[in-house]
Amino acid sequence: DAGVTQSPTHLIKTRGQHVTLRCSPISGHKSVSWYQQVLGQGPQFIFQYYEKEERGRGNFPDRFSARQFPNYSSELNVNALLLGDSALYLCASSLDWTDYGYTFGSGTRLTVV
Amino acid sequence: KQEVTQIPAALSVPEGENLVLNCSFTDSAIYNLQWFRQDPGKGLTSLLLIQSSQREQTSGRLNASLDKSSGRSTLYIAASQPGDSATYLCAVKGETGGFKTIFGAGTRLFVKA
């Protein structure tokens, strides 16, 4: 069985640009969550989606947006990139949005220059 | 607002030692607590998931306990090996605030051969 897949694995962007990160959850999982992890810190919650609806949003600016598709895959979009957006972006898959645990993908390393 | 704290921030032990990593959380209304392992620059690997109704979970040399009332969890690693060197993260999924999963900053473990 395929695990959680994220693409791309690495990305370099220039300040002010836009980026789209993609995530495919484990087959049968209907919830996807996005996290940002800056070097040396724990992951910070960005969004949670379940059945294509947003179920939670962290303390991130409106430059961050996401969506979930009918096949439960998800995209995270970041506009007007700042140097401070450089981080490892992690996608987590779960059966639903309540009491099940998470399975994480390998992440997308975003570098903004 | 849920806050998760992990102590110690870093730990260096000789091979073969038994060790305990600590996690504390401020809001006891939780669905579950999950321990993860993260190797440098990589994604998160789930180690143990403890539901709120459970007191502990075991997998191989790992044992995790949960005391909801006191807001604490411990991860016990028996007979540590150099391959256990990694960052260990504690994550709590709360009932309040939209079922967000909040992470601690992690404990960096180095096991010396």
mmCIF file of C-alpha atoms in Angstrom:
data_model
loop_
_atom_site.group_PDB
_atom_site.id
_atom_site.type_symbol
_atom_site.label_atom_id
_atom_site.label_comp_id
_atom_site.label_asym_id
_atom_site.label_seq_id
_atom_site.Cartn_x
_atom_site.Cartn_y
_atom_site.Cartn_z
ATOM 1 C CA ASP A 1 0.000 0.000 0.000
ATOM 2 C CA ALA A 2 1.260 3.457 -0.868
ATOM 3 C CA GLY A 3 1.795 5.767 2.067
ATOM 4 C CA VAL A 4 1.223 9.495 2.073
ATOM 5 C CA THR A 5 2.896 11.001 -0.984
ATOM 6 C CA GLN A 6 3.963 14.611 -1.271
ATOM 7 C CA SER A 7 5.300 16.485 -4.253
ATOM 8 C CA PRO A 8 7.654 18.020 -5.006
ATOM 9 C CA THR A 9 10.274 16.893 -2.478
ATOM 10 C CA HIS A 10 12.343 20.046 -2.808
ATOM 11 C CA LEU A 11 11.560 23.485 -4.170
ATOM 12 C CA ILE A 12 13.392 26.792 -4.491
ATOM 13 C CA LYS A 13 11.346 29.939 -5.051
ATOM 14 C CA THR A 14 12.015 33.670 -5.131
ATOM 15 C CA ARG A 15 10.402 36.137 -2.755
ATOM 16 C CA GLY A 16 7.002 37.278 -3.994
ATOM 17 C CA GLN A 17 6.343 34.138 -6.023
ATOM 18 C CA HIS A 18 3.541 31.666 -5.546
ATOM 19 C CA VAL A 19 3.918 27.970 -4.716
ATOM 20 C CA THR A 20 1.614 24.933 -4.792
ATOM 21 C CA LEU A 21 2.375 21.828 -2.769
ATOM 22 C CA ARG A 22 0.543 18.565 -3.290
ATOM 23 C CA CYS A 23 -0.410 15.641 -1.102
ATOM 24 C CA SER A 24 -2.083 12.289 -1.736
ATOM 25 C CA PRO A 25 -3.364 10.551 1.410
ATOM 26 C CA ILE A 26 -3.360 6.851 2.146
ATOM 27 C CA SER A 27 -6.096 5.039 0.257
ATOM 28 C CA GLY A 28 -9.293 5.142 2.336
ATOM 29 C CA HIS A 29 -8.210 8.128 4.408
ATOM 30 C CA LYS A 30 -10.536 11.080 4.068
ATOM 31 C CA SER A 31 -8.753 13.722 6.130
ATOM 32 C CA VAL A 32 -5.631 15.671 5.237
ATOM 33 C CA SER A 33 -3.797 18.119 7.476
ATOM 34 C CA TRP A 34 -0.942 20.464 6.630
ATOM 35 C CA TYR A 35 1.908 21.482 8.921
ATOM 36 C CA GLN A 36 4.868 23.840 8.642
ATOM 37 C CA GLN A 37 8.081 22.887 10.382
ATOM 38 C CA VAL A 38 10.854 25.416 10.744
ATOM 39 C CA LEU A 39 14.304 24.053 11.554
ATOM 40 C CA GLY A 40 14.657 23.166 15.211
ATOM 41 C CA GLN A 41 10.944 23.507 16.035
ATOM 42 C CA GLY A 42 7.949 21.221 16.195
ATOM 43 C CA PRO A 43 5.433 21.192 13.336
ATOM 44 C CA GLN A 44 2.906 24.051 13.378
ATOM 45 C CA PHE A 45 -0.685 23.357 12.314
ATOM 46 C CA ILE A 46 -1.828 25.150 9.137
ATOM 47 C CA PHE A 47 -5.032 23.468 7.897
ATOM 48 C CA GLN A 48 -7.177 20.370 8.285
ATOM 49 C CA TYR A 49 -9.597 19.149 5.626
ATOM 50 C CA TYR A 50 -12.186 16.396 5.744
ATOM 51 C CA GLU A 51 -14.515 15.457 2.913
ATOM 52 C CA LYS A 52 -13.416 18.568 0.995
ATOM 53 C CA GLU A 53 -14.386 20.906 3.824
ATOM 54 C CA GLU A 54 -12.021 22.916 5.969
ATOM 55 C CA ARG A 55 -12.253 21.634 9.551
ATOM 56 C CA GLY A 56 -9.522 23.679 11.150
ATOM 57 C CA ARG A 57 -7.166 26.545 10.485
ATOM 58 C CA GLY A 58 -4.028 27.518 12.348
ATOM 59 C CA ASN A 59 -2.597 30.944 12.984
ATOM 60 C CA PHE A 60 -1.249 31.606 9.505
ATOM 61 C CA PRO A 61 -1.836 34.639 7.239
ATOM 62 C CA ASP A 62 -4.340 34.641 4.392
ATOM 63 C CA ARG A 63 -1.453 34.106 1.967
ATOM 64 C CA PHE A 64 -1.837 30.446 2.911
ATOM 65 C CA SER A 65 -4.773 28.556 1.437
ATOM 66 C CA ALA A 66 -5.623 24.945 0.739
ATOM 67 C CA ARG A 67 -8.238 22.734 -0.766
ATOM 68 C CA GLN A 68 -9.167 19.076 -0.900
ATOM 69 C CA PHE A 69 -10.352 17.315 -4.027
ATOM 70 C CA PRO A 70 -13.050 14.615 -4.492
ATOM 71 C CA ASN A 71 -10.320 11.936 -4.500
ATOM 72 C CA TYR A 72 -9.191 13.310 -1.074
ATOM 73 C CA SER A 73 -5.867 14.619 -2.378
ATOM 74 C CA SER A 74 -4.995 18.130 -1.304
ATOM 75 C CA GLU A 75 -3.083 21.227 -2.350
ATOM 76 C CA LEU A 76 -1.487 23.865 -0.167
ATOM 77 C CA ASN A 77 -0.987 27.231 -1.828
ATOM 78 C CA VAL A 78 1.201 30.042 -0.565
ATOM 79 C CA ASN A 79 1.131 33.452 -2.247
ATOM 80 C CA ALA A 80 3.612 36.332 -2.051
ATOM 81 C CA LEU A 81 6.347 34.167 -0.593
ATOM 82 C CA LEU A 82 8.521 35.572 2.167
ATOM 83 C CA LEU A 83 11.943 34.410 3.303
ATOM 84 C CA GLY A 84 10.288 33.268 6.529
ATOM 85 C CA ASP A 85 8.142 30.781 4.608
ATOM 86 C CA SER A 86 11.237 28.630 4.106
ATOM 87 C CA ALA A 87 10.443 25.403 5.933
ATOM 88 C CA LEU A 88 9.568 21.743 5.662
ATOM 89 C CA TYR A 89 5.878 21.402 4.777
ATOM 90 C CA LEU A 90 4.322 18.205 6.024
ATOM 91 C CA CYS A 91 1.088 16.556 5.021
ATOM 92 C CA ALA A 92 -0.687 14.170 7.396
ATOM 93 C CA SER A 93 -3.356 11.659 6.441
ATOM 94 C CA SER A 94 -6.037 10.302 8.769
ATOM 95 C CA LEU A 95 -9.161 8.157 8.438
ATOM 96 C CA ASP A 96 -11.299 11.026 9.638
ATOM 97 C CA TRP A 97 -10.885 14.321 11.449
ATOM 98 C CA THR A 98 -11.638 13.250 14.999
ATOM 99 C CA ASP A 99 -10.022 10.542 17.061
ATOM 100 C CA TYR A 100 -7.737 8.722 14.635
ATOM 101 C CA GLY A 101 -3.979 9.171 14.542
ATOM 102 C CA TYR A 102 -1.890 10.677 11.762
ATOM 103 C CA THR A 103 0.394 9.202 9.111
ATOM 104 C CA PHE A 104 2.812 11.724 7.653
ATOM 105 C CA GLY A 105 4.408 12.068 4.263
ATOM 106 C CA SER A 106 8.107 12.788 3.779
ATOM 107 C CA GLY A 107 7.464 16.491 3.334
ATOM 108 C CA THR A 108 8.329 19.220 0.840
ATOM 109 C CA ARG A 109 11.399 21.304 1.608
ATOM 110 C CA LEU A 110 10.666 24.868 0.456
ATOM 111 C CA THR A 111 13.483 27.376 0.241
ATOM 112 C CA VAL A 112 12.640 31.006 -0.497
ATOM 113 C CA VAL A 113 15.541 33.153 -1.716
ATOM 114 C CA LYS B 1 -5.310 26.991 24.084
ATOM 115 C CA GLN B 2 -3.443 23.684 24.128
ATOM 116 C CA GLU B 3 0.286 23.893 24.772
ATOM 117 C CA VAL B 4 2.615 20.900 24.581
ATOM 118 C CA THR B 5 6.006 20.875 26.280
ATOM 119 C CA GLN B 6 8.730 18.278 25.944
ATOM 120 C CA ILE B 7 11.541 17.790 28.411
ATOM 121 C CA PRO B 8 14.452 17.469 28.016
ATOM 122 C CA ALA B 9 15.102 19.378 24.782
ATOM 123 C CA ALA B 10 18.165 17.237 24.125
ATOM 124 C CA LEU B 11 19.606 14.083 25.599
ATOM 125 C CA SER B 12 22.847 12.166 25.074
ATOM 126 C CA VAL B 13 23.179 8.664 26.510
ATOM 127 C CA PRO B 14 25.530 5.696 26.091
ATOM 128 C CA GLU B 15 24.285 2.682 24.197
ATOM 129 C CA GLY B 16 22.293 0.220 26.281
ATOM 130 C CA GLU B 17 20.763 2.721 28.678
ATOM 131 C CA ASN B 18 17.053 2.804 29.404
ATOM 132 C CA LEU B 19 15.647 6.301 29.064
ATOM 133 C CA VAL B 20 12.465 8.321 29.542
ATOM 134 C CA LEU B 21 11.228 11.228 27.461
ATOM 135 C CA ASN B 22 8.575 13.491 28.928
ATOM 136 C CA CYS B 23 5.628 15.316 27.381
ATOM 137 C CA SER B 24 3.164 17.589 29.171
ATOM 138 C CA PHE B 25 0.024 19.279 27.894
ATOM 139 C CA THR B 26 -2.166 21.991 29.358
ATOM 140 C CA ASP B 27 -5.682 20.940 28.275
ATOM 141 C CA SER B 28 -6.698 17.454 29.403
ATOM 142 C CA ALA B 29 -9.689 17.286 27.014
ATOM 143 C CA ILE B 30 -7.912 15.213 24.396
ATOM 144 C CA TYR B 31 -8.853 12.515 21.903
ATOM 145 C CA ASN B 32 -5.434 10.969 21.645
ATOM 146 C CA LEU B 33 -1.697 11.441 22.053
ATOM 147 C CA GLN B 34 0.800 10.248 19.477
ATOM 148 C CA TRP B 35 4.571 9.862 19.656
ATOM 149 C CA PHE B 36 6.609 10.335 16.489
ATOM 150 C CA ARG B 37 10.206 9.927 15.477
ATOM 151 C CA GLN B 38 11.888 12.304 13.019
ATOM 152 C CA ASP B 39 15.281 11.790 11.417
ATOM 153 C CA PRO B 40 17.115 14.940 10.233
ATOM 154 C CA GLY B 41 15.399 16.530 7.231
ATOM 155 C CA LYS B 42 12.825 13.748 7.004
ATOM 156 C CA GLY B 43 9.126 13.330 7.657
ATOM 157 C CA LEU B 44 7.561 11.965 10.841
ATOM 158 C CA THR B 45 7.248 8.273 11.616
ATOM 159 C CA SER B 46 4.492 7.280 14.023
ATOM 160 C CA LEU B 47 5.726 5.220 16.974
ATOM 161 C CA LEU B 48 2.746 4.874 19.298
ATOM 162 C CA LEU B 49 -0.825 6.181 19.449
ATOM 163 C CA ILE B 50 -2.633 6.286 22.794
ATOM 164 C CA GLN B 51 -6.360 6.955 22.797
ATOM 165 C CA SER B 52 -7.751 9.072 25.641
ATOM 166 C CA SER B 53 -9.341 5.999 27.251
ATOM 167 C CA GLN B 54 -6.036 4.111 27.342
ATOM 168 C CA ARG B 55 -3.210 4.295 29.881
ATOM 169 C CA GLU B 56 -0.342 2.914 27.823
ATOM 170 C CA GLN B 57 0.815 1.366 24.562
ATOM 171 C CA THR B 58 3.811 -0.819 23.834
ATOM 172 C CA SER B 59 5.745 -1.619 20.678
ATOM 173 C CA GLY B 60 8.961 -3.563 20.924
ATOM 174 C CA ARG B 61 11.410 -1.636 23.092
ATOM 175 C CA LEU B 62 9.053 1.346 23.317
ATOM 176 C CA ASN B 63 6.399 1.983 25.935
ATOM 177 C CA ALA B 64 4.271 5.110 26.139
ATOM 178 C CA SER B 65 2.041 6.030 29.041
ATOM 179 C CA LEU B 66 -0.721 8.604 29.333
ATOM 180 C CA ASP B 67 -2.058 10.336 32.444
ATOM 181 C CA LYS B 68 -4.797 12.630 31.180
ATOM 182 C CA SER B 69 -5.701 14.069 34.541
ATOM 183 C CA SER B 70 -2.186 15.355 35.150
ATOM 184 C CA GLY B 71 -1.585 16.242 31.497
ATOM 185 C CA ARG B 72 1.469 14.014 31.106
ATOM 186 C CA SER B 73 2.860 11.306 28.875
ATOM 187 C CA THR B 74 6.159 9.497 28.950
ATOM 188 C CA LEU B 75 7.972 7.544 26.263
ATOM 189 C CA TYR B 76 10.205 4.822 27.675
ATOM 190 C CA ILE B 77 12.949 3.415 25.447
ATOM 191 C CA ALA B 78 14.596 0.241 26.692
ATOM 192 C CA ALA B 79 18.162 -0.787 25.883
ATOM 193 C CA SER B 80 18.856 2.212 23.651
ATOM 194 C CA GLN B 81 20.824 1.737 20.410
ATOM 195 C CA PRO B 82 22.697 4.200 18.156
ATOM 196 C CA GLY B 83 19.909 3.726 15.593
ATOM 197 C CA ASP B 84 17.501 5.296 18.071
ATOM 198 C CA SER B 85 19.251 8.652 17.582
ATOM 199 C CA ALA B 86 16.591 11.038 16.258
ATOM 200 C CA THR B 87 14.167 13.717 17.394
ATOM 201 C CA TYR B 88 11.125 12.420 19.255
ATOM 202 C CA LEU B 89 7.935 14.455 19.015
ATOM 203 C CA CYS B 90 4.806 14.298 21.123
ATOM 204 C CA ALA B 91 1.491 15.373 19.531
ATOM 205 C CA VAL B 92 -1.874 15.871 21.218
ATOM 206 C CA LYS B 93 -5.243 15.940 19.435
ATOM 207 C CA GLY B 94 -7.671 18.023 21.437
ATOM 208 C CA GLU B 95 -11.442 17.942 21.683
ATOM 209 C CA THR B 96 -11.597 21.727 21.826
ATOM 210 C CA GLY B 97 -10.517 24.138 19.138
ATOM 211 C CA GLY B 98 -11.534 22.026 16.164
ATOM 212 C CA PHE B 99 -9.657 18.773 16.789
ATOM 213 C CA LYS B 100 -6.273 20.278 16.003
ATOM 214 C CA THR B 101 -3.222 18.169 16.689
ATOM 215 C CA ILE B 102 -0.618 20.230 18.516
ATOM 216 C CA PHE B 103 3.047 19.249 18.651
ATOM 217 C CA GLY B 104 5.751 19.784 21.187
ATOM 218 C CA ALA B 105 9.156 21.055 20.085
ATOM 219 C CA GLY B 106 10.678 17.605 20.451
ATOM 220 C CA THR B 107 13.528 15.914 22.294
ATOM 221 C CA ARG B 108 16.735 15.396 20.319
ATOM 222 C CA LEU B 109 18.233 12.059 21.350
ATOM 223 C CA PHE B 110 21.796 10.964 20.665
ATOM 224 C CA VAL B 111 22.810 7.430 21.607
ATOM 225 C CA LYS B 112 26.567 6.959 21.710
ATOM 226 C CA ALA B 113 28.098 3.665 20.587
#
